Backbone as a ProteinNet text record, in pm:
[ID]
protein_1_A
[PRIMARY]
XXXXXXXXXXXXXXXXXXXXXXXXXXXXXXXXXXXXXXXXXXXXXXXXXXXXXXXXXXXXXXXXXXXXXXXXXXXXXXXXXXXXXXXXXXXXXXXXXXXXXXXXXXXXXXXXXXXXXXXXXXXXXXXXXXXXXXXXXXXXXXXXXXXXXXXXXXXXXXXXXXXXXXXXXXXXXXXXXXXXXXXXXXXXXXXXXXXXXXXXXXXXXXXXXXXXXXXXXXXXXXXXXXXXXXXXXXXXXXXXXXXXXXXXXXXXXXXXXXXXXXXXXXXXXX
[TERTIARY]
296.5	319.8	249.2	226	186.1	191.5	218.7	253.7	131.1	147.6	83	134.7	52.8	122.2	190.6	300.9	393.6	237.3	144.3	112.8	-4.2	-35.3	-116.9	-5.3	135.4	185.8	235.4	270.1	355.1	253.6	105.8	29.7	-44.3	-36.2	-54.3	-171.1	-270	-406.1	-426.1	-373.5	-374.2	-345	-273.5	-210.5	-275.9	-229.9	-295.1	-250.9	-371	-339.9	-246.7	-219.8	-145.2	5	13.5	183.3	186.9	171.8	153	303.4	388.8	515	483.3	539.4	554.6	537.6	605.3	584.3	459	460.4	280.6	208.6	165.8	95.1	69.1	219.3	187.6	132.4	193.6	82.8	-46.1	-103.8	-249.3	-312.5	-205.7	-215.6	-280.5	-171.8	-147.6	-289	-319.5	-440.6	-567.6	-565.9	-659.7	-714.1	-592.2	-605.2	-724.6	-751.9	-840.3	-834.4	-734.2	-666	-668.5	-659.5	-657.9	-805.3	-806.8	-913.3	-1014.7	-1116.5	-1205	-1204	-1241.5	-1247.8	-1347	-1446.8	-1532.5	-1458.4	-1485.5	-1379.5	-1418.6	-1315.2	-1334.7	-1446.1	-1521.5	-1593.3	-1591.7	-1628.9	-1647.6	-1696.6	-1827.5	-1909.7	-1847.4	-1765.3	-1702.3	-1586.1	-1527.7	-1395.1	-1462.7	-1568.3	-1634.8	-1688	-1732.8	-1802.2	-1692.1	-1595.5	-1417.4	-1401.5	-1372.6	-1352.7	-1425.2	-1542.9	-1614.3	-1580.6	-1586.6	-1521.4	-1397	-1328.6	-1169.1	-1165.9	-1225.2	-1274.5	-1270.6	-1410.8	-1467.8	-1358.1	-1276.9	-1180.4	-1122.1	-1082.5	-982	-1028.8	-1114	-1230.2	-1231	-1251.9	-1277.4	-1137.5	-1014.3	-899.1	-861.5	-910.1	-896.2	-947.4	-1104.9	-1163.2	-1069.5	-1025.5	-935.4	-851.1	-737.8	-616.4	-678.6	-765.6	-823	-871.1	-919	-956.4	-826.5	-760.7	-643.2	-541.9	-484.7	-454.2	-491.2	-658.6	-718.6	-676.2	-702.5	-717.4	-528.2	-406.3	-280.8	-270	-311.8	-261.4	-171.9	-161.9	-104.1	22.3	1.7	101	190	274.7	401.6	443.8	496.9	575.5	449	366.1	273	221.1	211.7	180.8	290.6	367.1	504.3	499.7	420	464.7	345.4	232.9	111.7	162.5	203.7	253.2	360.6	453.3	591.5	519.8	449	349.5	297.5	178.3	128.1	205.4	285.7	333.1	451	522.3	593.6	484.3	378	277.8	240.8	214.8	139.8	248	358.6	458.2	497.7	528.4	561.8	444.8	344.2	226.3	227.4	240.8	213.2	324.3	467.8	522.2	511.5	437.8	439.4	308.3	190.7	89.4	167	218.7	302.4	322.7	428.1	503.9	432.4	361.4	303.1	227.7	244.2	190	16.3	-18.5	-149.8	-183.7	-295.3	-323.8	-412.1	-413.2	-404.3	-556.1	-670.3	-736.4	-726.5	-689.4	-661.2	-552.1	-459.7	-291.2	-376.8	-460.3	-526.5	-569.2	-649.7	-775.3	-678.8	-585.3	-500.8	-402.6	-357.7	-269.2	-418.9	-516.7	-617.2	-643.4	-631.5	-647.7	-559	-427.1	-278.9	-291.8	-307	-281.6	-377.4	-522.9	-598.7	-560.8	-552.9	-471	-379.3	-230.7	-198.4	-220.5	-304.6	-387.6	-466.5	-581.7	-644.6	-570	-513.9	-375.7	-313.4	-267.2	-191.8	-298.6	-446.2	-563.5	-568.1	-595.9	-620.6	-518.8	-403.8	-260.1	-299.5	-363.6	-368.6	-458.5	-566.3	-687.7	-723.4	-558.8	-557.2	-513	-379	-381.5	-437.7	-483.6	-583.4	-704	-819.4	-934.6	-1030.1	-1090.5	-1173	-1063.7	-962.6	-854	-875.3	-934.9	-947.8	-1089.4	-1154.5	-1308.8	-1241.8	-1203.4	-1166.2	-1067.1	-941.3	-891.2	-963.6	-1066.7	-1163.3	-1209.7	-1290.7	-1341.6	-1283.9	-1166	-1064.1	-1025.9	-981.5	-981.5	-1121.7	-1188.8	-1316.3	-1353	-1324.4	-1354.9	-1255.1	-1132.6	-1029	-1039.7	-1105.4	-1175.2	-1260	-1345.5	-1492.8	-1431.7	-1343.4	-1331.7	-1287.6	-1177.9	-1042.8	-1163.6	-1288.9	-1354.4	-1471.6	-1491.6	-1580.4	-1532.7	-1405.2	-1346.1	-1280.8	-1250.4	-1195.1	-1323.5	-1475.9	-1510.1	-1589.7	-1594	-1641.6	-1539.9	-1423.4	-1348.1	-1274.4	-1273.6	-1192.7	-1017	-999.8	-889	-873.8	-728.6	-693.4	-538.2	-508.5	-351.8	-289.7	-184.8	-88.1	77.4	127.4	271.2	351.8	355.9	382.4	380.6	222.9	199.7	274.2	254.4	280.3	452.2	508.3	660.7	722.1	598.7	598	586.2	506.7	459.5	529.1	622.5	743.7	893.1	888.4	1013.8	961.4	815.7	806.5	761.5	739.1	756.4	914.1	974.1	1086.6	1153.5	1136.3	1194.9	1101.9	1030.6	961	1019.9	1020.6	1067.9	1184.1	1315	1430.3	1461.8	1342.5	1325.7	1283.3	1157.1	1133.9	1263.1	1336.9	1469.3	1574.7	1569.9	1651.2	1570.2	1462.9	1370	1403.5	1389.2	1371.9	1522.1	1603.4	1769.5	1803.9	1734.2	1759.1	1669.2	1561	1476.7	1575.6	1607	1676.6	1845.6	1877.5	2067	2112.5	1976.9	2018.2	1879.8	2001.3	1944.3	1819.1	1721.8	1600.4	1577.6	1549.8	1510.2	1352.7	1261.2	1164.5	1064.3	984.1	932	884.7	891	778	928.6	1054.7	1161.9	1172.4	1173.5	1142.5	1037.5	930.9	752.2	750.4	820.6	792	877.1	963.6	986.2	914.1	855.5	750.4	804.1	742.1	819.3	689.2	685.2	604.3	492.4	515.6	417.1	335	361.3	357.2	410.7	389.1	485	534.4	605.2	700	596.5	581.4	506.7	361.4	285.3	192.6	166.8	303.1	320.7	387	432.8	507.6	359.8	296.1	209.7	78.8	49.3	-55	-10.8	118.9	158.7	178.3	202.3	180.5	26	-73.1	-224.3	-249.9	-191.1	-211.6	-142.3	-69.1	28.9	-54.5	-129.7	-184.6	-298.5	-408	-496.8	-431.7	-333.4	-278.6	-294.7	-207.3	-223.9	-338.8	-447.4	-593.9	-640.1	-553.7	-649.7	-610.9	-452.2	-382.6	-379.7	-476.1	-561.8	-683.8	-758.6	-860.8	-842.6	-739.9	-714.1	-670	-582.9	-575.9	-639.3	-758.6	-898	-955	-981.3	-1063.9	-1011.7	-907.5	-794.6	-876.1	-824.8	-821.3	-1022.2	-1083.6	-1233.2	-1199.3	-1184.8	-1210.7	-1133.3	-993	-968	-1015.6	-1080.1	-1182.8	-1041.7	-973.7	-889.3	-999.5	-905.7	-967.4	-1047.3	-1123.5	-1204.4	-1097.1	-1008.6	-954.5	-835.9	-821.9	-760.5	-799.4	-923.8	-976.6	-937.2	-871.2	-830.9	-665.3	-627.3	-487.3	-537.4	-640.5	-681.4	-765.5	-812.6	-850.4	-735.7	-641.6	-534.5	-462.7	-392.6	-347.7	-447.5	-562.6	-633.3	-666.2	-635.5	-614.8	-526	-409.9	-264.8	-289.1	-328	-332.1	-452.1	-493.8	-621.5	-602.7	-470.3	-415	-296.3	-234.7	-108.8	-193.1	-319.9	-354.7	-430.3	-460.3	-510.3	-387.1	-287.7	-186.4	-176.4	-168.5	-74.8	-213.9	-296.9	-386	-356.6	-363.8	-380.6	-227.9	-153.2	-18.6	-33.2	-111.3	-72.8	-161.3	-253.2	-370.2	-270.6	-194.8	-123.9	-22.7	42.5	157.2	76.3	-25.7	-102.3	-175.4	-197.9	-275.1	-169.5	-47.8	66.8	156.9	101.6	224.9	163.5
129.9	190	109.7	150.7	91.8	150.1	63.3	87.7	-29.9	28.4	-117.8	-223.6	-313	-438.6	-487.9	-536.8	-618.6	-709.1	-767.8	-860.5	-779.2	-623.1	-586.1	-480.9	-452.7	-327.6	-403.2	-589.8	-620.2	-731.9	-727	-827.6	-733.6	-804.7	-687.4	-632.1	-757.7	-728.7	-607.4	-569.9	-425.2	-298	-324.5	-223.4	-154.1	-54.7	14	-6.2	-62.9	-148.7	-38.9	43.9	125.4	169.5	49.6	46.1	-71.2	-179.2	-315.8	-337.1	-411.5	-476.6	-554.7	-617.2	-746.7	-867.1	-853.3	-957.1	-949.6	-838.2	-842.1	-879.4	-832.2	-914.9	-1053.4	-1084.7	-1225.6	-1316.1	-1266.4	-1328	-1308	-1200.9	-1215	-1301.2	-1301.3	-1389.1	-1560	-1551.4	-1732.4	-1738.5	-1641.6	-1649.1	-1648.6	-1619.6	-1606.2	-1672.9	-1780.4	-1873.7	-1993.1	-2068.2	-2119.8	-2229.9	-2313.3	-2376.8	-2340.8	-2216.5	-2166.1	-2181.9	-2233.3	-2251.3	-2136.4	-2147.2	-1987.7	-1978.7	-1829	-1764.6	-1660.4	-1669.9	-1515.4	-1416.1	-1340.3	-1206.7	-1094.2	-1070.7	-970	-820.6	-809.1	-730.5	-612.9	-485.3	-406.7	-452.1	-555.8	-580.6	-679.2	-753.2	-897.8	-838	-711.1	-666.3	-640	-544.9	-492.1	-626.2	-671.1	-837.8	-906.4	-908	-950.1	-858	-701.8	-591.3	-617.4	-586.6	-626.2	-764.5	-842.5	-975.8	-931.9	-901.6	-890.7	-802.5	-680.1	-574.6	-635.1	-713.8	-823.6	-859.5	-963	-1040	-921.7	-847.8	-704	-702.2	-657.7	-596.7	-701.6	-860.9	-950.9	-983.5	-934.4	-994.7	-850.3	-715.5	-622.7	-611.8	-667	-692	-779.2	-903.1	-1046.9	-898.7	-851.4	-769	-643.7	-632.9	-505.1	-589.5	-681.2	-710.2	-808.4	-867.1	-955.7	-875.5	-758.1	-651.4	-569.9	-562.6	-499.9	-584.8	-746.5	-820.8	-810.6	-774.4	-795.2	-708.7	-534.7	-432.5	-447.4	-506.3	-499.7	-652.4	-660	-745.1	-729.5	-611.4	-577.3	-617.4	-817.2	-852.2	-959.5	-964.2	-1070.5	-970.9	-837.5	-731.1	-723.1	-740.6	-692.2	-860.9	-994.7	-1112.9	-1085.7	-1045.4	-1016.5	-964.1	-801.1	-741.1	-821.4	-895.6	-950.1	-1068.8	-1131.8	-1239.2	-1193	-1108.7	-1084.8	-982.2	-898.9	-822.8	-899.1	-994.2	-1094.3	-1152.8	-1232.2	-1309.7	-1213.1	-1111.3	-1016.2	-950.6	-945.1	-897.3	-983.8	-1104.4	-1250.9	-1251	-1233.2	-1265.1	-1174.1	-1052.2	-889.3	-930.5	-952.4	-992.1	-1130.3	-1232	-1315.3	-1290.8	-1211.5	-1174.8	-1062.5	-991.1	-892.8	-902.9	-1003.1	-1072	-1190.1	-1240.4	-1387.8	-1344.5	-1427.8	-1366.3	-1354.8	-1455.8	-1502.9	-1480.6	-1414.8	-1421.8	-1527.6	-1518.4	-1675.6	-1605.6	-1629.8	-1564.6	-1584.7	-1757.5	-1788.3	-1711.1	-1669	-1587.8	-1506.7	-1391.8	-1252.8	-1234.6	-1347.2	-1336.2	-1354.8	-1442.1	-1428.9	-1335.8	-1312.2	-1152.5	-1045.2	-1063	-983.8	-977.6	-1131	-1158.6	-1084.8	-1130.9	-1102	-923.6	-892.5	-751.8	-665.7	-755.8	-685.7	-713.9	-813	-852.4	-723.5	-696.4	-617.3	-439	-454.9	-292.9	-295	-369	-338.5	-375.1	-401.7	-393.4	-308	-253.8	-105.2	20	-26.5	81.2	61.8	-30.1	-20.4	51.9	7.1	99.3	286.7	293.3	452.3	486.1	419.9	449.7	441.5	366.5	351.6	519.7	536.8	681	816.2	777.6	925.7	874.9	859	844.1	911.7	809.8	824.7	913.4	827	873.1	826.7	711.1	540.4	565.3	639.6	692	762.8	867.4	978.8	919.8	850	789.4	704	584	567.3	657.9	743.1	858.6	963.6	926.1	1029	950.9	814.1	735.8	701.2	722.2	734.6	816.7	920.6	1054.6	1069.6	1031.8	1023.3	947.6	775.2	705.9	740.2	783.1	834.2	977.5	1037.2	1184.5	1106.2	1060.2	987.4	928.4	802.6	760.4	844.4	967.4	1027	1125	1157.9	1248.1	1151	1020.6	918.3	904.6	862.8	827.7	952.1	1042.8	1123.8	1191.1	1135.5	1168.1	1267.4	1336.4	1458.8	1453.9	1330.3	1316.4	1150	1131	1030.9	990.5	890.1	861.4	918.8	990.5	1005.8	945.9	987	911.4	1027.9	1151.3	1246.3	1249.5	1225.5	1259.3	1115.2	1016.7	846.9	857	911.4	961.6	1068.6	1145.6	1206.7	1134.7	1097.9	970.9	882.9	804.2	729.8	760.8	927.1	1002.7	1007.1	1069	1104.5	960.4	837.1	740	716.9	702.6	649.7	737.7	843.3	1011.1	962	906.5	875	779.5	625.8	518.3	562	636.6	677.9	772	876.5	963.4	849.2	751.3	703.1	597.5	472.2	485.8	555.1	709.5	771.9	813.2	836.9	861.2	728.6	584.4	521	469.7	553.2	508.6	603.6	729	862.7	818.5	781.4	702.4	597.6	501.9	415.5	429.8	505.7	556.5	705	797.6	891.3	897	933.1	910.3	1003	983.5	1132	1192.2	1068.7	1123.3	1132.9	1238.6	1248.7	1092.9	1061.9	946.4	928.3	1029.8	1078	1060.9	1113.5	1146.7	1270.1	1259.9	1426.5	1435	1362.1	1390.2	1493.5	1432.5	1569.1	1682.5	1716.3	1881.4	1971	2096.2	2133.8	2290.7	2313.6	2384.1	2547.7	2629.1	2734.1	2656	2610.6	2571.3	2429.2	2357.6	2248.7	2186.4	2039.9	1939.3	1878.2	1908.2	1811.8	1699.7	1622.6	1473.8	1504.8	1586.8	1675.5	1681.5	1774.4	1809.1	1752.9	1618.6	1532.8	1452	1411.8	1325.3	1345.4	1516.2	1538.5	1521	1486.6	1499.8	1349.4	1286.8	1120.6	1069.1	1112.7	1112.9	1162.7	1232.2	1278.5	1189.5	1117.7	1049	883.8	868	745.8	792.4	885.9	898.7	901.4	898.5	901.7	739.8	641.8	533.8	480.3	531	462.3	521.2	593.2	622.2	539	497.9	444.3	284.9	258.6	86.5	103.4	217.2	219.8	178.5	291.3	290	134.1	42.2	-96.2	-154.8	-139.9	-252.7	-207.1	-63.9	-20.4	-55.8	-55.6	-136.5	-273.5	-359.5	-503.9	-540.5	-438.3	-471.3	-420.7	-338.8	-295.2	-378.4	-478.8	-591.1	-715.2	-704.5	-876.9	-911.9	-899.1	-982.9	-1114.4	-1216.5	-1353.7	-1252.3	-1333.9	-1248	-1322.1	-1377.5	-1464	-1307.2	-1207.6	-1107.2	-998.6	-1033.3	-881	-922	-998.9	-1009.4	-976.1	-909.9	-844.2	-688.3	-656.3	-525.7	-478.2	-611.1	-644.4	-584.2	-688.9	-684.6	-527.2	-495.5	-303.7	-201.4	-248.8	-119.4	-170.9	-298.2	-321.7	-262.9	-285.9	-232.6	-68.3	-17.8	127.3	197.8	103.3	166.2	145.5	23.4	-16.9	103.1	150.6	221	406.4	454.7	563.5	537.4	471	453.5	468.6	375.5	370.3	558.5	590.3	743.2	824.6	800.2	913.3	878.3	799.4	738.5	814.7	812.5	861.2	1007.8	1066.7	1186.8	1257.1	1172.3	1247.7	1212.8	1102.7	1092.6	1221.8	1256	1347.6	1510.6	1491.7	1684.5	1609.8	1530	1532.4	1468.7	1464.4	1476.1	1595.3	1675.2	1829	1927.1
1244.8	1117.5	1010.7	892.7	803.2	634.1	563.9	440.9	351.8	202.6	186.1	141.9	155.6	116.5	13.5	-13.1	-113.3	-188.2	-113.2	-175.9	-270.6	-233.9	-360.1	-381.4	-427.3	-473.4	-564.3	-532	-677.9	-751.7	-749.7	-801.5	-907.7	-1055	-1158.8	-1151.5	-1077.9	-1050.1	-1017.3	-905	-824.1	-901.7	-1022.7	-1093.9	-1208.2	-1251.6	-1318.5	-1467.7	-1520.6	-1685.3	-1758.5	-1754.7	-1821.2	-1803.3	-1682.5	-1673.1	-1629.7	-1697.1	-1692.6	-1749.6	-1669.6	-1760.5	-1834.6	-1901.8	-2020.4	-1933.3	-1815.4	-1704.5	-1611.9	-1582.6	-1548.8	-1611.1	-1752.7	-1893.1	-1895.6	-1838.4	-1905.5	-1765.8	-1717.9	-1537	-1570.2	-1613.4	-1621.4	-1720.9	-1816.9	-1977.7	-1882.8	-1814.7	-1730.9	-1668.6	-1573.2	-1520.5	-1558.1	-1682.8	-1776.5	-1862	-1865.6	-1970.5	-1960.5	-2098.7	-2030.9	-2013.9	-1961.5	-1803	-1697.1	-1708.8	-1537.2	-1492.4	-1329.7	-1292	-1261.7	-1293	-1270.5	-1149.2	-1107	-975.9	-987.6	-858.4	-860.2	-830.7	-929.7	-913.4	-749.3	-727.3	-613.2	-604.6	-495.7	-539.5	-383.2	-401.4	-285.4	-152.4	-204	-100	-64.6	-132.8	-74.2	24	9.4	93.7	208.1	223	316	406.6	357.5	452.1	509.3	453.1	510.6	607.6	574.6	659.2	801.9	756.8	938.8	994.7	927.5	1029.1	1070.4	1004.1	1081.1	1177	1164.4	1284.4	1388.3	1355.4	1469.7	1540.1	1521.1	1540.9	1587.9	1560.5	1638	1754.1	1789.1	1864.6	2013.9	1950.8	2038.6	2105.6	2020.5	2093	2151	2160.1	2213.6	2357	2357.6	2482.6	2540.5	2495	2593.5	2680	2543.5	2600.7	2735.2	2677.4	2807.5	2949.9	2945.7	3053.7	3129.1	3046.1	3086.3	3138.2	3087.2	3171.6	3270.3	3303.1	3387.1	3500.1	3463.1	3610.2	3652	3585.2	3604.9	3613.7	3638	3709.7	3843.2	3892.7	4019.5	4031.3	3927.6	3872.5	3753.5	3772.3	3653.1	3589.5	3622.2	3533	3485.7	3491.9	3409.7	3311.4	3343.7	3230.8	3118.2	3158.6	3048.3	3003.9	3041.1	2945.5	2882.3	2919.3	2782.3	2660.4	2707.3	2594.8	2489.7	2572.4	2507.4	2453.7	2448.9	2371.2	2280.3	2280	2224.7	2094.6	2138.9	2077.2	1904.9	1986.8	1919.5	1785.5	1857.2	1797.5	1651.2	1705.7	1624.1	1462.3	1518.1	1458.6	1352.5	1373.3	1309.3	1230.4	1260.6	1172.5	1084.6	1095.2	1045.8	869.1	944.8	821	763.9	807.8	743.9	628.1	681.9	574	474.1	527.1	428.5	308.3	336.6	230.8	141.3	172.9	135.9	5	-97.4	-233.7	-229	-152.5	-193.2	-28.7	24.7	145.9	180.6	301.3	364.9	485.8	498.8	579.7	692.3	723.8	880.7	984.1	867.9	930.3	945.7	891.3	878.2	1022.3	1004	1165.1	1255.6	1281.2	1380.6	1405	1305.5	1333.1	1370.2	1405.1	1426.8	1578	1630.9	1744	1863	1814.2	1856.8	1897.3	1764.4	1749	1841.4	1816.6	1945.7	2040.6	2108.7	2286.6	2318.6	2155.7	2213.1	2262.3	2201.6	2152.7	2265.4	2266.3	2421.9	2550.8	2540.6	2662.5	2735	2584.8	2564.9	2587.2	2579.2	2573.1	2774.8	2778	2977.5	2997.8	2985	3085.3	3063.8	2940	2921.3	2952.9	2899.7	3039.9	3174.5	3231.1	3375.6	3433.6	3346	3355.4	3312.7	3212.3	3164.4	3112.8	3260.4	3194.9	3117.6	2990.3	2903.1	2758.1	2780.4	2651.4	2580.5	2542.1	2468.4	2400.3	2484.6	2387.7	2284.9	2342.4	2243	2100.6	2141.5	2027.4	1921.2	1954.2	1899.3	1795.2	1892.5	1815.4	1676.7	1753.9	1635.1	1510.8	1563.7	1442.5	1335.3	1415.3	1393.8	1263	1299.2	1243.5	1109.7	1168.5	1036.2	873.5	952.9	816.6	781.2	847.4	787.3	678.9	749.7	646.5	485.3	564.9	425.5	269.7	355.4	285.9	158.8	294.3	211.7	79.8	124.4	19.7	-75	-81.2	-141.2	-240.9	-188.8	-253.3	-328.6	-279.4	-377.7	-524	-475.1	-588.3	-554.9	-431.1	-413.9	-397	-355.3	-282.6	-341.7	-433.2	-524.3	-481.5	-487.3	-494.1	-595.5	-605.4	-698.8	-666.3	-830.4	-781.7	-714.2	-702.1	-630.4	-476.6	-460.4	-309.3	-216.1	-343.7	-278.1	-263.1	-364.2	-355.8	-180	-176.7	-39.7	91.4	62.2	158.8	222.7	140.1	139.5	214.9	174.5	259.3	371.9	383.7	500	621.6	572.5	631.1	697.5	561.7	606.4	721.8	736.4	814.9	892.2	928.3	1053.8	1111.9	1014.2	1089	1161.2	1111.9	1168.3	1254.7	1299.7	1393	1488.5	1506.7	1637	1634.6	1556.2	1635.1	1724.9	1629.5	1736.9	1890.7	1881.6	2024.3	2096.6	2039	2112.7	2186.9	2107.6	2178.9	2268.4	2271.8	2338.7	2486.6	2489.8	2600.4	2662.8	2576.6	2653.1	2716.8	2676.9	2677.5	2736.6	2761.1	2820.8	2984.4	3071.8	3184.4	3195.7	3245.1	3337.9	3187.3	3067.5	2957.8	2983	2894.1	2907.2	2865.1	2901.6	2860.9	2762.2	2704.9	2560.5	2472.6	2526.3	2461.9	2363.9	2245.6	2172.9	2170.1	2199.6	2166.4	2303.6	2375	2504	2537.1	2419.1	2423.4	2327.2	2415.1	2400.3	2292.5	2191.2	2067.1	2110	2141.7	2157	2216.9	2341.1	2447.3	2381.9	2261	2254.8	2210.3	2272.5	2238.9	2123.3	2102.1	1945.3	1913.5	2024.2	1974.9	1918.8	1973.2	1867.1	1794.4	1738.4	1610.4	1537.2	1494.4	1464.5	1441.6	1613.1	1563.7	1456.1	1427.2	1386.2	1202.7	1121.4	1049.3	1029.3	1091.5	1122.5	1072	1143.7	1085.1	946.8	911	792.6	679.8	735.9	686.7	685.1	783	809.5	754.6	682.1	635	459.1	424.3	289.6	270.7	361.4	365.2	328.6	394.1	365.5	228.8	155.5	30.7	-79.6	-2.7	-92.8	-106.3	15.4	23	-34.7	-39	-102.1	-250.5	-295.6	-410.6	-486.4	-432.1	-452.2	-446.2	-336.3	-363.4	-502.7	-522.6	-626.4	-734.1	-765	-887.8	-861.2	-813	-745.2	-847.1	-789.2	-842.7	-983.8	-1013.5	-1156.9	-1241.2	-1182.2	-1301.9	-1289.1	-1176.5	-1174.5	-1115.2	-1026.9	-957.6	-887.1	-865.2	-759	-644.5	-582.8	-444.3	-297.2	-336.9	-238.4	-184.5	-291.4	-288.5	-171.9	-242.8	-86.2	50.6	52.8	202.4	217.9	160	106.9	122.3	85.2	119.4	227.3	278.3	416.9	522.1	494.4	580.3	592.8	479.2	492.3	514.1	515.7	552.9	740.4	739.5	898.1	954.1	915.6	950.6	996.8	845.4	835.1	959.8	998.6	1099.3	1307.9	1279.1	1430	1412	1280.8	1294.9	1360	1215.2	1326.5	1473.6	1519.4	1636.2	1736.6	1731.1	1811.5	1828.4	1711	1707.5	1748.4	1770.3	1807.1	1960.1	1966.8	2172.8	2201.1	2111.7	2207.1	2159.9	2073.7	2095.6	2189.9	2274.1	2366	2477.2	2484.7	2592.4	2598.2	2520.1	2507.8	2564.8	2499.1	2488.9	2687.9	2729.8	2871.6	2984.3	2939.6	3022.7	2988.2	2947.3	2936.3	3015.6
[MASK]
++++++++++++++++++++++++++++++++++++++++++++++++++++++++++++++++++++++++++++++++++++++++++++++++++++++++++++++++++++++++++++++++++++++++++++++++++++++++++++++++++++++++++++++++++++++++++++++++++++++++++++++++++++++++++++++++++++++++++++++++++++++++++++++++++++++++++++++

């Protein structure tokens, strides 16, 4: 899942000068002053040059997880301590960048590492069972940033406080639907494995259609990291920042991936 970050939703930098508190004001007043030590301000090309390294770093701890699971196929419980490592590692890190006012790039890259181990991990087991699923999710995620970006940047498609108000329910109505799936999986016997993703509503599956509203939901996300970097540049925030928008548009890009891979799993197991 992914939301954005605490560390650009409550930094005034990120915000839009026209609903600046008195307390935001004066944070920038402090930072501004001329005591405060200068900083090159954050710039597109500086996020983007961050962006692909951290990829990178995704990517390289995705290969470890794919092949470290490839060679432990036939070994169950050394598969389930990858995941339970890696998964932990990744998580701890996830909220410790979250929350942290000022991002930290070394936590970044390593919640990068982690997160790939567990992602290409999780990519072999599904490509053990439905080959060439893992292209296609790729691909779809693929296809999703590229759309989000192009209509983002042409101006077609903007954050509002409306749609971001939508967004929010329909997160939260998510987080609390997969609790209940995941207690209905675990507490009722010869439950489907999918759980409600695999009862099938006019010949398709709930998880589908749930998940295809999820993407849409994870392509809102990315407009709405876009939209904070583009703030973030237009007030000359620190450049130590773009790695705060580094990080949620990371999040936002492992959260649709996950959900595209499970919804090819759901539509090529029904």
């Amino acid at each position: 899942m992914s939301m954005t970050s605490p560390a650009l939703s409550r930094n005034p930098m990120f915000k839009d000068r026209a609903k600046l508190t008195p307390r935001d004001e004066q944070i920038l007043h402090d930072m501004a002053s001329p005591n405060a030590v200068p900083e090159a301000p954050m710039t597109i090309e500086g996020t983007i040059v961050r962006s692909v390294l951290s990829f990178v770093v995704l990517l390289i701890g995705g290969a470890a997880g794919w092949l470290l699971v490839g060679n432990l196929l036939t070994n169950p419980g050394m598969v389930n301590v990858v995941f339970t490592v890696s998964g932990i590692v990744a998580f701890v890190l996830a909220l410790v960048n979250i929350f942290k006012r000022e991002p930290v790039p070394a936590l970044i890259l390593l919640y990068a590492v982690s997160e790939g181990v567990l992602i290409g991990g999780l990519s072999r087991m599904y490509n053990t069972m439905w080959d060439g699923i893992v292209i296609q999710a790729v691909a779809g995620t693929a296809l999703v940033i590229a759309i989000t970006l192009a209509l983002f940047a042409s101006g077609k498609i903007r954050a509002s406080r409306r749609a971001t108000k939508v967004f929010m329910i329909g997160m939260f109505s998510y987080i609390g639907l997969m609790l209940v799936n995941f207690l209905l999986i675990w507490l009722v016997p010869g439950m489907n494995p999918w759980g409600i993703g695999g009862i099938s509503v006019f010949g398709i599956p709930l998880g589908v259609i749930i998940g295809i509203l999820v993407v849409l939901m994870g392509a809102y996300s990315l407009v709405l990291n876009f939209d904070y970097v583009q703030r973030g540049v237009a007030n000359q925030a620190p450049a130590k920042y773009a790695w705060s928008g580094v990080f949620s548009i990371m999040l936002t890009v492992v959260w649709l991936y996950l959900q595209i891979l499970q919804i090819l799993g759901i539509a090529r197991s029904s």
